[in-house]
Amino acid sequence: MRLLTIKDLSLQNEGYFAFKHVTFSLSSGESILINGENGSGKTQLIEAIAKMKNTDGGRVHYEPGINAALMPQDTNMVVNKKVGSYLSDSRKLAGKNAINEKQLEDIAGYLGLATYLDRNVSSLSVGIRRRVEFLNATVGRPKILLLDEPFAFQSPKYVERMTNLIDDLKSNGSAIVVVSTRQNQATLKLFERRYLLKNKSLESIEDQITDCILTFRTMPDSMAITREINSLIISQNSSLIELKVPLRIKDRMIKNMIDLNYQFEGERIVED
Amino acid sequence: MSKINILFRNFFRLTTRNYIFLTSLFVFFVAEFSLSTLFDLESEVQFALIILGMFIFSIINTTTFFKNDQIKNRYIKQKFSSYWLYSFVELLFLIVLNLFVALVVYFLSFIVSADFSFMLISVLGLFATGLVGSSIAWIFKFQWNASLVSKIFGQIGLIVVSFLALVNLDNFLKYIIPPVGQFVNLSLSKSSNAGFMGMLAHQIIFAIVLFLAGIQLNKNNFTK
């Protein structure tokens, strides 16, 4: 079921377009990542999707009866409430779809927030505050979840846990939009589609990715490298070899190197 | 019910932790005290000045309330989704706030009357004046959106309508401008309770009309 439709959306601010003619849709259980440089308009786009901006063209359509929640980028707003009370109020505002108090406590513990429930929200560090805001956005189990830089200032442990919670929401039918300046390799698997907000327009990012870098460790019984593989080497020392390979032949190259007794260490995406 | 409770507490915190409300209330008390002790004014003149003070106080504080609401409650509004329920709670809060201020302001004015009905009408008159001030501020709530044109138009509009509210006319126009000046004139002319009751009804009806117009006018700017 299609939950969110964005059609030809444009926003102008003080004579400059933040973005133009943005179009995409999201179905139940789908998630997308929107990357972009600083100042590219990602926050304005996600706030427009949350219907918090008066746009200059196009429309944002939610499936009737669907609730949306936004985790904002801005955590400077003063909130003179205790964390527990802040989250509890959000839970009550979300109505019958929200998690119960016990679940809230459990998830707070899972995100490392259990010891902060009696602290004032405004006294928290940036990283903890952002995790509180993440939980604040998800307590209502929204059908459309909009996250602005959710993984900023988070350690890998909590990035993984937040990813698990997002995955859980997806499996329960929520649609997720994440905007981020950087691509976090650990979370890439979460997204069905990726976009790049560049030059005021949204481009599908799949077209941009052509190569990846594969890292292998030389073992005592490693065999000589073939001419084909040799042409792909970008760096080599006594123990590690890095190959830059087109995505379409990545799996074959990994198999070939493993067959030659090299240990596969990892991969990373190279974008244009 | 819990949504109303949460929002009401939020508005209460927004107002009481804002230095403008407490400072202006304190200044009001000081002015009242000065009127009753330093100046040898008749009680009717004193009351007329308190009506003016109440009107200006409610405009300033309601405007400040809306400004803070626009800035600090952006993300709460996004969660709330129901514009009508949110506006209802705002209205409820302003009614309670104006009633509280009217009571406190009247009793701290030291204008004591043996006639209970006169005291009641005086408090309700101040309350209604406060509601008129709040309703005028509500009409111009849109000025807290980002647009510069909105801000300029809103500020000028607020000043113009507030000025018109203080004008005392005898022709048909007195029914279409906010009746604060008329209430002041009524107070100075030592009118009867019946006269005051009529004015009270006029003010409340005017405030209701302006509130409804303001709620409708600002509907599209709810979360923006």
XYZ file of C-alpha atoms in Angstrom:
496
model
C 0.000 0.000 0.000
C 1.366 3.381 -0.984
C 1.654 5.525 2.140
C 3.411 8.645 0.910
C 3.365 10.391 -2.468
C 5.507 13.414 -3.252
C 4.749 14.988 -6.594
C 6.690 17.786 -8.238
C 7.554 19.412 -4.907
C 9.417 22.722 -4.955
C 10.363 25.165 -2.209
C 11.735 28.651 -2.487
C 13.363 30.633 0.316
C 14.200 34.309 -0.027
C 14.428 34.064 -3.802
C 16.456 30.840 -3.903
C 15.100 27.380 -4.561
C 15.897 24.887 -1.825
C 14.753 22.098 -4.151
C 12.729 21.771 -7.343
C 10.388 19.170 -8.837
C 11.039 16.452 -6.274
C 8.969 13.355 -6.990
C 8.919 9.973 -5.329
C 6.581 7.684 -3.435
C 6.902 5.228 -0.597
C 4.987 2.071 0.092
C 4.454 0.205 3.322
C 7.705 -1.398 4.530
C 9.921 0.673 2.254
C 12.738 2.956 3.269
C 14.811 5.473 1.370
C 17.978 7.408 2.097
C 18.507 10.925 0.821
C 22.098 12.124 0.866
C 23.354 15.572 0.111
C 26.081 18.032 0.919
C 25.677 20.585 3.721
C 23.228 23.247 2.607
C 21.790 21.135 -0.195
C 18.247 21.433 1.191
C 17.810 18.048 2.889
C 16.307 19.440 6.108
C 13.978 21.738 4.194
C 12.884 18.786 2.069
C 12.142 16.533 5.015
C 10.288 19.331 6.826
C 8.254 19.931 3.662
C 7.438 16.206 3.587
C 6.351 16.558 7.241
C 4.049 19.396 6.077
C 5.929 21.928 8.179
C 6.727 24.196 5.251
C 4.576 26.133 2.795
C 5.881 24.822 -0.521
C 5.855 26.734 -3.787
C 4.677 23.922 -5.983
C 3.694 20.289 -6.032
C 2.065 18.335 -3.246
C 2.676 15.958 -0.380
C 0.016 13.312 0.004
C -0.345 10.902 2.907
C -2.665 7.926 2.692
C -5.774 8.921 4.740
C -5.553 7.962 8.396
C -1.772 7.682 8.329
C 0.307 9.372 11.026
C 3.752 10.778 10.349
C 6.508 11.596 12.819
C 9.609 13.665 12.352
C 12.929 13.444 14.154
C 14.277 16.960 13.609
C 17.882 17.852 13.061
C 17.604 20.794 15.444
C 18.102 19.708 19.054
C 18.790 23.174 20.401
C 15.205 23.789 21.374
C 14.914 24.212 25.141
C 12.777 21.499 26.691
C 12.316 21.982 30.426
C 11.009 18.517 31.116
C 12.493 15.304 32.370
C 13.278 12.768 29.649
C 10.790 10.242 31.013
C 8.004 12.815 31.102
C 8.921 14.136 27.627
C 8.747 10.670 26.089
C 5.625 9.754 28.026
C 3.815 12.859 26.762
C 4.782 12.019 23.181
C 3.482 8.525 23.714
C 0.137 9.872 24.928
C -0.101 12.347 22.057
C 0.390 9.499 19.583
C -2.786 7.818 20.806
C -3.665 4.145 20.520
C -0.856 3.289 18.063
C 1.853 4.144 20.588
C 3.946 1.643 22.502
C 2.995 1.120 26.161
C 4.959 2.384 29.184
C 6.744 -0.920 29.710
C 7.859 -1.069 26.087
C 9.022 2.533 26.337
C 11.201 1.676 29.335
C 12.615 -1.365 27.563
C 13.457 0.539 24.389
C 14.929 3.389 26.431
C 17.174 0.818 28.102
C 18.073 -0.695 24.725
C 19.153 2.739 23.503
C 21.188 3.411 26.633
C 18.761 6.025 27.959
C 17.594 4.276 31.131
C 19.847 6.348 33.387
C 18.761 9.596 31.770
C 15.009 9.310 32.316
C 15.128 11.554 35.388
C 17.361 14.141 33.756
C 16.167 17.368 32.163
C 16.129 17.074 28.362
C 17.964 20.373 27.906
C 20.844 19.222 30.112
C 21.725 16.233 27.917
C 24.740 15.964 25.663
C 24.113 16.295 21.926
C 24.450 12.570 21.239
C 22.125 11.502 24.056
C 19.654 14.223 23.131
C 19.538 12.982 19.567
C 18.817 9.466 20.752
C 16.011 10.830 22.928
C 14.596 12.636 19.896
C 14.848 9.419 17.881
C 12.853 7.599 20.531
C 10.477 10.568 20.742
C 9.741 10.181 17.040
C 9.269 6.414 17.163
C 7.181 5.970 20.342
C 4.006 6.533 18.379
C 4.861 3.763 15.904
C 4.215 6.141 13.030
C 3.349 4.777 9.620
C 5.611 7.399 8.047
C 8.851 8.070 9.889
C 11.029 10.982 8.818
C 14.535 11.064 10.271
C 16.917 13.974 9.833
C 20.540 12.900 10.467
C 19.509 10.184 12.938
C 22.974 8.614 13.233
C 24.930 11.826 13.779
C 27.017 11.774 16.978
C 26.199 8.113 17.645
C 28.639 5.318 18.376
C 28.526 2.204 16.130
C 26.809 0.247 18.909
C 23.852 2.630 19.020
C 23.782 3.072 15.247
C 23.229 -0.652 15.033
C 20.508 -0.578 17.690
C 18.745 2.343 16.053
C 18.968 0.504 12.733
C 17.356 -2.538 14.349
C 14.487 -0.416 15.646
C 13.988 1.152 12.225
C 14.002 -2.317 10.701
C 11.403 -3.394 13.215
C 9.152 -0.508 12.230
C 9.634 -1.371 8.565
C 8.632 -4.955 9.141
C 5.457 -3.637 10.816
C 4.559 -1.694 7.698
C 6.061 1.742 8.285
C 7.669 3.762 5.505
C 10.927 5.466 6.417
C 12.725 8.479 4.969
C 16.226 9.218 6.237
C 18.246 12.276 5.232
C 21.939 12.294 5.917
C 25.072 14.110 4.840
C 27.193 11.000 5.003
C 26.558 7.441 3.957
C 27.012 5.121 6.888
C 28.137 1.771 5.482
C 26.613 -0.072 8.420
C 23.144 1.199 7.601
C 23.151 0.997 3.822
C 21.480 -2.403 3.866
C 18.422 -0.771 5.451
C 17.403 1.115 2.323
C 15.654 -0.074 -0.809
C 16.471 3.107 -2.655
C 18.978 5.897 -2.291
C 18.874 9.422 -3.641
C 21.234 12.367 -3.864
C 19.919 15.900 -3.419
C 22.220 17.875 -5.679
C 21.776 21.096 -7.645
C 18.242 21.464 -6.186
C 17.020 18.183 -7.634
C 16.725 14.625 -6.415
C 18.721 12.035 -8.366
C 18.629 8.315 -7.876
C 21.971 7.408 -6.372
C 22.184 3.904 -7.823
C 23.240 5.427 -11.129
C 26.146 7.135 -9.406
C 27.698 4.010 -7.943
C 29.845 2.059 -10.441
C 32.828 0.729 -8.484
C 33.730 -0.709 -5.154
C 37.025 -1.397 -3.400
C 37.661 -4.944 -2.188
C 40.298 -5.645 0.428
C 42.001 -9.035 0.711
C 44.633 -10.379 3.086
C 47.493 -12.460 1.690
C 47.710 -15.895 3.358
C 50.737 -18.209 3.493
C 49.195 -20.440 0.821
C 47.923 -17.652 -1.454
C 48.546 -18.308 -5.158
C 49.779 -15.973 -7.869
C 47.278 -13.370 -9.029
C 45.930 -13.613 -12.575
C 46.540 -10.896 -15.159
C 42.872 -9.817 -15.015
C 42.974 -9.347 -11.249
C 46.392 -7.681 -11.439
C 44.912 -4.938 -13.652
C 42.420 -4.063 -10.891
C 44.946 -3.658 -8.050
C 45.080 -0.134 -6.618
C 47.290 -0.830 -3.628
C 49.376 -3.717 -2.384
C 51.733 -4.378 0.481
C 53.117 -7.521 2.084
C 49.795 -8.467 3.709
C 46.933 -6.579 2.053
C 45.736 -6.132 -1.500
C 43.062 -3.649 -2.574
C 41.172 -4.036 -5.825
C 38.925 -1.462 -7.449
C 36.274 -3.426 -9.330
C 33.065 -2.538 -11.177
C 30.013 -3.488 -9.109
C 28.728 -5.842 -11.756
C 31.765 -8.181 -11.372
C 32.265 -7.752 -7.612
C 30.914 -11.159 -6.624
C 32.989 -12.943 -9.282
C 36.168 -11.189 -8.163
C 35.541 -12.094 -4.528
C 35.043 -15.736 -5.539
C 38.165 -15.720 -7.703
C 40.338 -14.273 -4.940
C 38.988 -16.709 -2.366
C 39.713 -19.548 -4.817
C 43.313 -18.233 -4.946
C 43.433 -18.506 -1.114
C 43.176 -14.805 -0.295
C 41.108 -13.876 2.750
C 38.320 -11.387 2.036
C 38.549 -8.511 4.561
C 35.804 -6.172 3.385
C 34.421 -3.824 0.779
C 33.506 -0.184 0.431
C 31.485 1.673 -2.180
C 33.131 4.241 -4.415
C 30.820 6.985 -5.718
C 31.392 9.360 -8.596
C -8.401 14.152 27.567
C -4.724 13.462 28.166
C -3.853 15.332 24.954
C -5.666 18.424 26.244
C -3.940 18.045 29.602
C -0.486 17.728 28.022
C -1.019 20.724 25.781
C -2.511 22.864 28.540
C 0.495 22.163 30.776
C 2.768 23.003 27.858
C 1.056 26.384 27.374
C 1.176 27.081 31.098
C 4.911 26.399 31.123
C 5.392 28.467 27.974
C 3.705 31.469 29.606
C 4.951 31.327 33.181
C 8.581 30.692 32.195
C 8.483 33.673 29.924
C 9.805 36.836 31.600
C 7.431 39.127 29.705
C 4.313 37.737 31.373
C 5.582 37.947 34.936
C 7.333 41.271 34.431
C 4.336 42.934 32.781
C 2.031 41.552 35.501
C 4.321 42.976 38.142
C 4.452 46.333 36.347
C 0.638 46.302 36.203
C 0.457 45.751 39.970
C 2.938 48.561 40.607
C 0.927 50.894 38.361
C -2.313 49.962 40.160
C -0.748 50.527 43.535
C 0.572 53.900 42.403
C -2.862 54.904 41.132
C -4.497 54.128 44.424
C -1.867 55.665 46.694
C 0.002 58.426 44.858
C -2.779 59.956 42.746
C -6.033 61.217 44.132
C -8.234 59.703 41.429
C -11.875 58.799 41.585
C -12.550 55.099 41.525
C -14.304 55.412 38.113
C -11.180 56.994 36.574
C -8.987 54.412 38.265
C -11.110 51.595 36.892
C -11.068 53.114 33.401
C -7.253 53.163 33.483
C -7.224 49.547 34.672
C -9.433 48.594 31.711
C -6.892 50.187 29.367
C -4.075 48.427 31.169
C -5.854 45.079 30.936
C -6.391 45.544 27.200
C -2.748 46.415 26.509
C -1.549 43.647 28.856
C -3.624 40.982 27.112
C -2.507 42.061 23.621
C 1.169 42.025 24.556
C 1.026 38.713 26.393
C -1.158 36.925 23.862
C 1.117 38.118 21.044
C 4.146 36.874 22.994
C 2.382 33.579 23.698
C 1.743 33.040 19.982
C 5.310 33.955 19.103
C 6.727 31.473 21.610
C 4.210 28.863 20.515
C 5.318 29.249 16.892
C 8.987 28.838 17.822
C 8.916 26.285 20.641
C 5.932 24.119 19.735
C 6.726 23.460 16.057
C 7.414 19.787 16.597
C 4.569 19.301 19.096
C 2.188 20.669 16.467
C 3.593 18.171 13.981
C 2.687 15.377 16.426
C -0.685 16.851 17.281
C -2.138 16.767 13.756
C -5.595 18.115 14.797
C -5.640 21.861 14.210
C -9.106 22.303 15.753
C -8.236 20.522 18.993
C -4.997 22.500 19.267
C -6.870 25.777 18.701
C -9.523 24.755 21.232
C -6.876 24.212 23.899
C -5.196 27.534 23.017
C -8.564 29.267 23.401
C -9.259 27.493 26.685
C -5.870 28.517 27.987
C -6.382 32.165 27.015
C -9.808 32.168 28.701
C -8.318 30.802 31.929
C -5.358 33.172 31.754
C -7.507 36.252 31.210
C -9.887 35.222 34.012
C -6.991 34.761 36.417
C -5.412 38.089 35.506
C -8.790 39.881 35.709
C -9.394 38.546 39.226
C -5.923 39.380 40.473
C -5.850 42.804 38.823
C -9.273 43.781 40.190
C -8.575 42.760 43.769
C -5.173 44.380 43.783
C -6.699 47.634 42.531
C -8.240 48.232 46.000
C -11.442 49.444 44.364
C -13.746 47.940 46.918
C -17.509 47.973 46.551
C -20.170 46.715 48.915
C -22.290 45.780 45.932
C -21.311 42.201 45.059
C -23.018 42.323 41.682
C -21.042 45.438 40.774
C -17.798 43.689 41.779
C -18.770 40.655 39.704
C -19.558 42.788 36.661
C -16.285 44.678 37.072
C -14.255 41.447 37.142
C -16.173 40.063 34.165
C -15.717 43.366 32.367
C -11.952 43.154 32.808
C -12.056 39.508 31.750
C -14.028 40.381 28.611
C -11.609 43.226 27.834
C -8.744 40.748 28.128
C -10.563 38.383 25.756
C -11.001 41.181 23.213
C -7.259 41.909 23.408
C -6.419 38.217 22.973
C -8.821 37.860 20.066
C -7.236 40.822 18.262
C -3.804 39.233 18.766
C -5.209 35.953 17.379
C -6.334 37.609 14.143
C -2.739 38.676 13.556
C -1.161 35.382 14.612
C 0.086 34.823 11.043
C 2.784 37.451 11.601
C 4.906 34.817 13.317
C 5.384 32.923 10.064
C 8.621 33.335 8.198
C 7.425 35.827 5.571
C 8.636 39.412 6.055
C 5.444 40.745 4.466
C 3.389 38.811 7.022
C 5.419 40.284 9.860
C 5.079 43.869 8.658
C 1.400 43.568 7.831
C 0.732 41.810 11.116
C 2.479 44.392 13.271
C 0.845 47.349 11.516
C -2.546 45.647 11.534
C -2.299 44.922 15.244
C -1.464 48.533 16.038
C -4.243 49.912 13.823
C -6.947 47.629 15.216
C -5.791 48.247 18.788
C -6.024 51.983 18.179
C -9.498 51.596 16.682
C -10.538 49.630 19.758
C -9.849 52.650 21.935
C -11.903 55.053 19.830
C -15.323 55.920 21.219
C -17.947 56.386 18.478
C -21.664 57.100 18.639
C -22.716 55.940 15.183
C -23.194 52.448 13.687
C -19.410 51.983 13.490
C -19.315 51.339 17.223
C -20.716 47.859 16.487
C -17.882 46.859 14.136
C -14.858 48.063 16.072
C -13.655 46.377 19.257
C -15.623 48.010 22.124
C -12.821 48.767 24.584
C -13.053 52.553 24.273
C -16.815 52.315 24.795
C -16.268 50.308 27.958
C -13.841 52.939 29.252
C -16.388 55.668 28.513
C -19.109 53.686 30.274
C -16.932 53.396 33.352
C -16.246 57.140 33.404
C -19.929 57.976 32.998
C -20.820 56.001 36.192
C -23.245 53.834 34.279
C -25.669 51.405 35.916
C -25.212 47.649 36.203
C -27.575 47.128 33.286
C -25.410 49.359 31.103
C -22.354 47.389 32.077
C -24.110 44.057 31.390
C -24.918 45.209 27.875
C -21.319 46.218 27.277
C -20.086 42.938 28.733
C -22.251 40.976 26.281
C -21.040 43.190 23.413
C -17.394 42.531 24.290
C -17.819 38.778 24.669
C -19.711 38.439 21.384
C -17.055 40.541 19.664
C -14.273 38.402 21.125
C -16.004 35.167 20.035
C -16.412 36.465 16.479
C -12.759 37.529 16.317
C -11.576 34.219 17.809
C -13.530 32.223 15.226
C -12.246 34.454 12.424
C -8.681 34.146 13.721
C -8.896 30.348 13.969
C -10.142 30.089 10.389
C -7.683 32.664 9.059
C -4.628 30.913 10.520
C -5.634 27.378 9.645
C -3.181 26.927 6.758
C -0.239 28.078 8.832
C -0.697 25.570 11.629
C 2.659 23.807 11.549
C 4.513 26.235 9.325
